[in-house]
Short mmCIF file of C-alpha atoms and ligand atoms in Angstrom, two decimals:
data_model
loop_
_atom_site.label_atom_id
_atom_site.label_comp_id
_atom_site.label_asym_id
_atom_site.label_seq_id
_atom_site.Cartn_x
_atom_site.Cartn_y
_atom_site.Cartn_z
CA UNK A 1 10.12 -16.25 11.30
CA UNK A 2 9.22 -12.74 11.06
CA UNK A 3 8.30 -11.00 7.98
CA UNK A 4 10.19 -9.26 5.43
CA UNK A 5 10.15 -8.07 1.83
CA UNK A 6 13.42 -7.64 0.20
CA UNK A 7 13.80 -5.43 -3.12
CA UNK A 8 17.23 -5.92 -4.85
CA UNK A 9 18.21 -4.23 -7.54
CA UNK A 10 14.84 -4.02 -8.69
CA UNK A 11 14.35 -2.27 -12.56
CA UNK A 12 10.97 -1.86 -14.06
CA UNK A 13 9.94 -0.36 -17.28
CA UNK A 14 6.16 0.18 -18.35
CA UNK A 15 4.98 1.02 -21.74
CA UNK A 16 8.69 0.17 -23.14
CA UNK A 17 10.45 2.61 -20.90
CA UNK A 18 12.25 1.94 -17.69
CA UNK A 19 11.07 3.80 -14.90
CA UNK A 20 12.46 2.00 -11.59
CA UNK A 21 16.15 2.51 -12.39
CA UNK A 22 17.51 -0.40 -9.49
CA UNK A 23 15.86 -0.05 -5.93
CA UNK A 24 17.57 -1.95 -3.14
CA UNK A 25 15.32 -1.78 -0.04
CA UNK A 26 14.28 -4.37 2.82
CA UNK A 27 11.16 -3.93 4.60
CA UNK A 28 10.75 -6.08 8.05
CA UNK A 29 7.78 -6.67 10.77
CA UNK A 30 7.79 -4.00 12.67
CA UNK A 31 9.07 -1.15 10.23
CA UNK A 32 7.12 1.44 8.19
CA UNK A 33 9.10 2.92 5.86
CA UNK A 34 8.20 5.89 3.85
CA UNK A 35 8.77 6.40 0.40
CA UNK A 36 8.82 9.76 -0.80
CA UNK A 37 9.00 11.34 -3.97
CA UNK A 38 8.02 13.86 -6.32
CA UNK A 39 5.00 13.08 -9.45
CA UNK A 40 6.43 10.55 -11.88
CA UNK A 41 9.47 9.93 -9.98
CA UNK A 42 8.05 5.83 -10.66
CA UNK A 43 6.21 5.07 -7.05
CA UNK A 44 3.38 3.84 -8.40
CA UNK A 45 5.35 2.11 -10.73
CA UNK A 46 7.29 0.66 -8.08
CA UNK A 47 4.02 -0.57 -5.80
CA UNK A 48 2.35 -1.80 -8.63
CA UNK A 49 5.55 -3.97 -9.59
CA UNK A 50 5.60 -5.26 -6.41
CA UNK A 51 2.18 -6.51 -6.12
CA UNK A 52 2.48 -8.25 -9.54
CA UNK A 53 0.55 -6.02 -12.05
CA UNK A 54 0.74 -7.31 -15.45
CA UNK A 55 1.62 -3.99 -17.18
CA UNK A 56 4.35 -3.35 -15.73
CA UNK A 57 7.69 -5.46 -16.82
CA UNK A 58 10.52 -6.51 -14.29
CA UNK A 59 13.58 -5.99 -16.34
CA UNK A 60 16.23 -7.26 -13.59
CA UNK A 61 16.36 -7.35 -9.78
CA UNK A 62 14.62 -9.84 -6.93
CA UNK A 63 11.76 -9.35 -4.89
CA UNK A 64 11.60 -12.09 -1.70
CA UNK A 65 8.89 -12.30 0.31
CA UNK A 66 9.88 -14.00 3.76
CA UNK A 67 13.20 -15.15 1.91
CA UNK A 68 11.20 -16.49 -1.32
CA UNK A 69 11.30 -14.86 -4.99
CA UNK A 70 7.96 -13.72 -5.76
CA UNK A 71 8.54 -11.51 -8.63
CA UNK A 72 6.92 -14.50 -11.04
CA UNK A 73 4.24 -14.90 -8.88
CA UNK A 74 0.81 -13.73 -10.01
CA UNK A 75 -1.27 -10.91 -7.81
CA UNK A 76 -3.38 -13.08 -6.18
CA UNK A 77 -0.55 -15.54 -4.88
CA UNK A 78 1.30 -12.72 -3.94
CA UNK A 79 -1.48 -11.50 -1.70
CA UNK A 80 -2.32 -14.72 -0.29
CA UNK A 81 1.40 -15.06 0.76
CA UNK A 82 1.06 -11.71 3.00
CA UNK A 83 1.58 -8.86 0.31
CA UNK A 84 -1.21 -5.98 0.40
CA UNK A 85 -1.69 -3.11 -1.60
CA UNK A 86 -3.65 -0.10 -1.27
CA UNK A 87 -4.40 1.71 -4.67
CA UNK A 88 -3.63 5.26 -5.59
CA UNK A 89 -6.88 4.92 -7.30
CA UNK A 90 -9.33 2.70 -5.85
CA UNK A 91 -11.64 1.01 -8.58
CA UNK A 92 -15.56 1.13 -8.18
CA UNK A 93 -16.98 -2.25 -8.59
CA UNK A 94 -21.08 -1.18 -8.90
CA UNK A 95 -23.09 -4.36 -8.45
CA UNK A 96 -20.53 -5.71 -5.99
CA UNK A 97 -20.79 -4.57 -2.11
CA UNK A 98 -17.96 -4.04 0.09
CA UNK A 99 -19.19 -7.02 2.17
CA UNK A 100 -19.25 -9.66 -0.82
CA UNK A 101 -16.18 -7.61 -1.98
CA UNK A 102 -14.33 -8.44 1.66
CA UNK A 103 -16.00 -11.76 1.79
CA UNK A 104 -14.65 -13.17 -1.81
CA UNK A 105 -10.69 -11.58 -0.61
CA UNK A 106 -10.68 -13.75 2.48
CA UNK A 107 -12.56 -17.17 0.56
CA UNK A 108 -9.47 -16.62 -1.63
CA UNK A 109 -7.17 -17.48 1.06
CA UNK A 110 -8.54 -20.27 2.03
CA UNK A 111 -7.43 -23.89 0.62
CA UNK A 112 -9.79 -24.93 -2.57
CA UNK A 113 -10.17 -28.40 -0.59
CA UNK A 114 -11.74 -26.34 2.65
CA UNK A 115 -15.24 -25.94 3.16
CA UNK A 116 -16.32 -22.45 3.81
CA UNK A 117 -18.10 -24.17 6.87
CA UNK A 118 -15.14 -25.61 7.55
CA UNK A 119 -13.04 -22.57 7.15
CA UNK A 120 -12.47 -20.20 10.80
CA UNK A 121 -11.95 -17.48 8.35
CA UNK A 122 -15.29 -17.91 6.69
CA UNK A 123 -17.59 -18.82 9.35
CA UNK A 124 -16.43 -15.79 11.48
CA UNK A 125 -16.38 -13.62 8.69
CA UNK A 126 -19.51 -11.19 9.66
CA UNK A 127 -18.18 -10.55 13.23
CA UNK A 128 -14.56 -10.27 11.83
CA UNK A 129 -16.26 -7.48 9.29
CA UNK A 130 -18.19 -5.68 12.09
CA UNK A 131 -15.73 -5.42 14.32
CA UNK A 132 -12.84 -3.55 12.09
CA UNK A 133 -15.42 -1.88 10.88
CA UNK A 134 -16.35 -0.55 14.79
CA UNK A 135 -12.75 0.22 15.06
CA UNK A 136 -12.26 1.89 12.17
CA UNK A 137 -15.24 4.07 12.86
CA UNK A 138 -16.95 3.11 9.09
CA UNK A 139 -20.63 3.50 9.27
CA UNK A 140 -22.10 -0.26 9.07
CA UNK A 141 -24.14 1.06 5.81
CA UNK A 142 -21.21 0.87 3.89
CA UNK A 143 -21.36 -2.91 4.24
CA UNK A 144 -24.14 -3.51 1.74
CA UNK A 145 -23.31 -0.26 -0.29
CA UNK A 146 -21.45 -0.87 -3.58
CA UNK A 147 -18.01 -1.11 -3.75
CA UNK A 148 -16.47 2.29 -4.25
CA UNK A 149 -19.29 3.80 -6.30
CA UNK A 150 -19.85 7.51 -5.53
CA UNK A 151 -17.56 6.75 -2.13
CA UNK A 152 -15.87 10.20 -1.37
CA UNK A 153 -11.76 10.32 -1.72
CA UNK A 154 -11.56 9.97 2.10
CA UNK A 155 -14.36 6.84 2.16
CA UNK A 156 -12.61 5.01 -0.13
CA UNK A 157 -9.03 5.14 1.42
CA UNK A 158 -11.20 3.87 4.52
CA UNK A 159 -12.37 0.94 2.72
CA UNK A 160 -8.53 0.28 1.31
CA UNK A 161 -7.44 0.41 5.34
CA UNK A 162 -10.88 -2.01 6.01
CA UNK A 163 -9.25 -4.46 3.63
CA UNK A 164 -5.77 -4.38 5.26
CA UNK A 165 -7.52 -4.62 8.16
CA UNK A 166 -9.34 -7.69 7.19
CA UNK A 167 -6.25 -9.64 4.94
CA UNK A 168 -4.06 -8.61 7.68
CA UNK A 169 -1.32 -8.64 5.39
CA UNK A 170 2.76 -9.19 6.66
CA UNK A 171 3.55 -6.17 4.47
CA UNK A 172 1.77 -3.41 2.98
CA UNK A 173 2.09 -1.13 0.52
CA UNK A 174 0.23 2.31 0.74
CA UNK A 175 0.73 3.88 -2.23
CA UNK A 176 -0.62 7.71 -1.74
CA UNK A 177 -3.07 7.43 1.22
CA UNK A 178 -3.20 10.29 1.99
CA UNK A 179 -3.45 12.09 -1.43
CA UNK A 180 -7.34 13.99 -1.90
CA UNK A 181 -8.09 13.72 1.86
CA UNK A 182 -8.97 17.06 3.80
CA UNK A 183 -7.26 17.34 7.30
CA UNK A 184 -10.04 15.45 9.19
CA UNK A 185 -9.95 12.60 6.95
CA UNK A 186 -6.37 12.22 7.05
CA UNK A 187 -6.80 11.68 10.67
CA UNK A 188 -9.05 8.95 10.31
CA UNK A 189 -7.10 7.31 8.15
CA UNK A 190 -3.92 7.89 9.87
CA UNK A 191 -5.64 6.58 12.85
CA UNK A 192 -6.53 3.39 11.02
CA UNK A 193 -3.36 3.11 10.09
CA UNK A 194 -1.89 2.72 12.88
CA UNK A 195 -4.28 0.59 14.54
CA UNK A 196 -4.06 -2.01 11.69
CA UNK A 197 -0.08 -2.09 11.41
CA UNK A 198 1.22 -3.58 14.01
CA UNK A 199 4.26 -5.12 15.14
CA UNK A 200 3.70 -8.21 12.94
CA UNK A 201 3.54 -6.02 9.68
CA UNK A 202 5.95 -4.10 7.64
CA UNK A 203 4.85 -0.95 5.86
CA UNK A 204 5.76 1.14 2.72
CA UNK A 205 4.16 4.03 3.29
CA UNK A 206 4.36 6.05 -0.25
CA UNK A 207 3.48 9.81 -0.43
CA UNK A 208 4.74 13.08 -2.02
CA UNK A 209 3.86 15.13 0.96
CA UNK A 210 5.45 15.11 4.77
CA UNK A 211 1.88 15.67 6.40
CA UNK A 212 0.86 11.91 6.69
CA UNK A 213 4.37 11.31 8.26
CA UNK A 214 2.87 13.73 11.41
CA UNK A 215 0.49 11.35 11.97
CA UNK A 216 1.80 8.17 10.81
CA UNK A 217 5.64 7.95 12.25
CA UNK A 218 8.38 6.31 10.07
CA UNK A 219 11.16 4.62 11.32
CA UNK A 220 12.98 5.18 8.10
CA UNK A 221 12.84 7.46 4.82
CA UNK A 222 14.08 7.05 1.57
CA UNK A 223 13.46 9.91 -1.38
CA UNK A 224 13.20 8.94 -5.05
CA UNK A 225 14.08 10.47 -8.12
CA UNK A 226 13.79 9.40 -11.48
CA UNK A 227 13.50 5.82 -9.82
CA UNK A 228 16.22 5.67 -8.11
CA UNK A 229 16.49 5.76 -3.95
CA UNK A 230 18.89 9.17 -3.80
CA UNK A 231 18.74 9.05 0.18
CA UNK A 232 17.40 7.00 3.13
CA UNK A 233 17.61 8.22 6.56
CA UNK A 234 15.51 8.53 9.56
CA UNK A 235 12.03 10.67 9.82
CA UNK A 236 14.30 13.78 10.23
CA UNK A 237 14.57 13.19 6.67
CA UNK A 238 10.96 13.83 5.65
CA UNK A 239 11.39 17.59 7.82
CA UNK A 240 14.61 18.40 5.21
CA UNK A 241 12.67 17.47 2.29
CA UNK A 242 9.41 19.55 3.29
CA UNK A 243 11.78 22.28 4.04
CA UNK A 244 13.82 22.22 1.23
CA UNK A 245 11.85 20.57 -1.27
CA UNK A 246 12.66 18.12 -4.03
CA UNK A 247 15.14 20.30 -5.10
CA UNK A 248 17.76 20.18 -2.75
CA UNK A 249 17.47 16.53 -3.27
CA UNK A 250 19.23 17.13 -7.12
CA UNK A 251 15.72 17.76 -8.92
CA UNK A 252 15.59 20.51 -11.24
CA UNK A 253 12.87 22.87 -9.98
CA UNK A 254 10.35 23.10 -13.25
CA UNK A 255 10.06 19.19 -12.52
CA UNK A 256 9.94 19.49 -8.57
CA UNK A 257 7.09 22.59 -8.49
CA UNK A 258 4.97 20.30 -10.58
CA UNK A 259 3.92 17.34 -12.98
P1 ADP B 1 4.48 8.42 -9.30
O1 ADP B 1 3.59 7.40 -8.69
O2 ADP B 1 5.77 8.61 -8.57
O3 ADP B 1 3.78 9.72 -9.52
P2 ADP B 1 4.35 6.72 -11.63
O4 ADP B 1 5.03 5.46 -11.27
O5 ADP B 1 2.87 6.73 -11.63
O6 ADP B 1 4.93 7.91 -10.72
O7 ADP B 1 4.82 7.16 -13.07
C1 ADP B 1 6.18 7.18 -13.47
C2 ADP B 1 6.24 7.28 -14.98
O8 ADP B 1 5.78 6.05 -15.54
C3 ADP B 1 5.39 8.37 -15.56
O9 ADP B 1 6.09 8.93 -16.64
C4 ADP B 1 4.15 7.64 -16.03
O10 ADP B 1 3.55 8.29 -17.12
C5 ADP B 1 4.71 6.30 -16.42
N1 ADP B 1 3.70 5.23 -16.25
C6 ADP B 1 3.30 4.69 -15.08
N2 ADP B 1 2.35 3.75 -15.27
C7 ADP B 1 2.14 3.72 -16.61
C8 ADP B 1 1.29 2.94 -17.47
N3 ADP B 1 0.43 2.03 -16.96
N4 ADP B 1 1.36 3.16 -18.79
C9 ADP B 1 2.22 4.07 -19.30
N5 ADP B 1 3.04 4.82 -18.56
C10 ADP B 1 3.03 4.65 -17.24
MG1 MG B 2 1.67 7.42 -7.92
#
């Protein structure tokens, strides 16, 4: 069966107040969807919902993963049944390196009853790390450096697409990948992008600006507003909205200039 995530009617609050106001979208194999909207229009709230964080509440709404409800599901289950995110924010993690960092995401995939020596996953895990890291162009330094910790915006957006690369998740969610990256490191990510999403993975590509979508190509995009999906077309869609802005989308211009 091919992948798919499914988001009915999905309403989140956080801190007491609803901020996802009922998104309906279905994300297959094969698809990248982009998800655009303006600051505090609830994307992050949204991605973060999705992969299970604790803070934020799901009020009503389904979210199936291949056809089963995962909304009750912890993160880590979540992620072990295909479901990758890549943070807004990265966290540092000083002490811990990117390798042991990598290393400890795919043990926690495999079965407690495995062996690491028994585990494919495991035993191959060095070559599996070299060799994304080759094609992702990530100098082999960064292995043993520590998670994050004085990375540059651009590095550690490279290290988020190193994870997908490594989880090789069914669908991911990319919330603001391209926010704080110069032009040159917006290629490289692109690039890695695009390389590590294939036809066996769905992606939500989140952003508030159209330039990722020149190098990354949607198939479809919806805009949202105050948490709610207002349109969904093709990439044409992202050209309107850099054109016009959030405002001819219905949002009052003080809100879509800024904050
Ligand atoms: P976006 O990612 O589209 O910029 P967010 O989902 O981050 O928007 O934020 C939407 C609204 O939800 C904002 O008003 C923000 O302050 C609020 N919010 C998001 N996460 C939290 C949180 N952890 N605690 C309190 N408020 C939050
Ligand atoms: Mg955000």
């Amino acid at each position: 069966m091919s992948s798919s995530l499914e988001i009915r009617n999905l309403r989140v609050a956080v801190a007491g107040k609803e901020i996802v106001q009922g998104i309906t979208l279905t994300i297959r194999a094969g698809e990248k969807h982009a998800l655009m909207g303006p600051n505090g229009s609830g994307k992050s709230t949204l991605s973060n919902a999705l992969m299970g964080h604790p803070a934020y509440t799901i009020l009503s709404g389904e979210i199936l993963l291949n056809g089963e409800d995962i909304a009750k599901m912890p993160a880590d289950e979540r992620s072990r049944k295909g479901l990758f995110l890549a943070f807004q924010y990265p966290v540092a993690i000083p002490g811990v390196s990117v390798a042991n960092f990598l290393r400890s995401a795919v043990k926690a995939r495999v079965p407690k009853n495995v062996k690491d020596g028994d585990s494919e996953a495991m035993r191959g895990f060095r070559k599996t790390l070299k060799a994304a890291m080759d094609e992702l162009s990530i100098d082999p330094a960064f292995a043993t450096r520590y998670l994050n910790d004085g990375f540059s915006g651009g590095e550690k957006k490279r290290i988020e697409i190193l994870q997908m690369a490594i989880l090789k998740p069914s669908i991911a969610i990319l919330d603001e990948t391209d926010s704080g990256l110069d032009i040159d490191a917006l290629r490289v990510v692109s690039d890695g992008i695009n390389r590590v999403c294939g036809p066996e993975t769905g992606v939500l590509l989140i952003t508030h600006y159209q330039r990722l979508l020149n190098y990354v190509k949607p198939d479809f995009v919806h805009v949202l507003i105050h948490g709610r999906i207002v349109r969904s077309g093709g990439p044409e869609l992202a050209l309107e909205l850099e054109a016009g802005g959030y405002e001819s989308f219905g949002l009052a211009p003080d809100r879509a200039a800024g904050g």
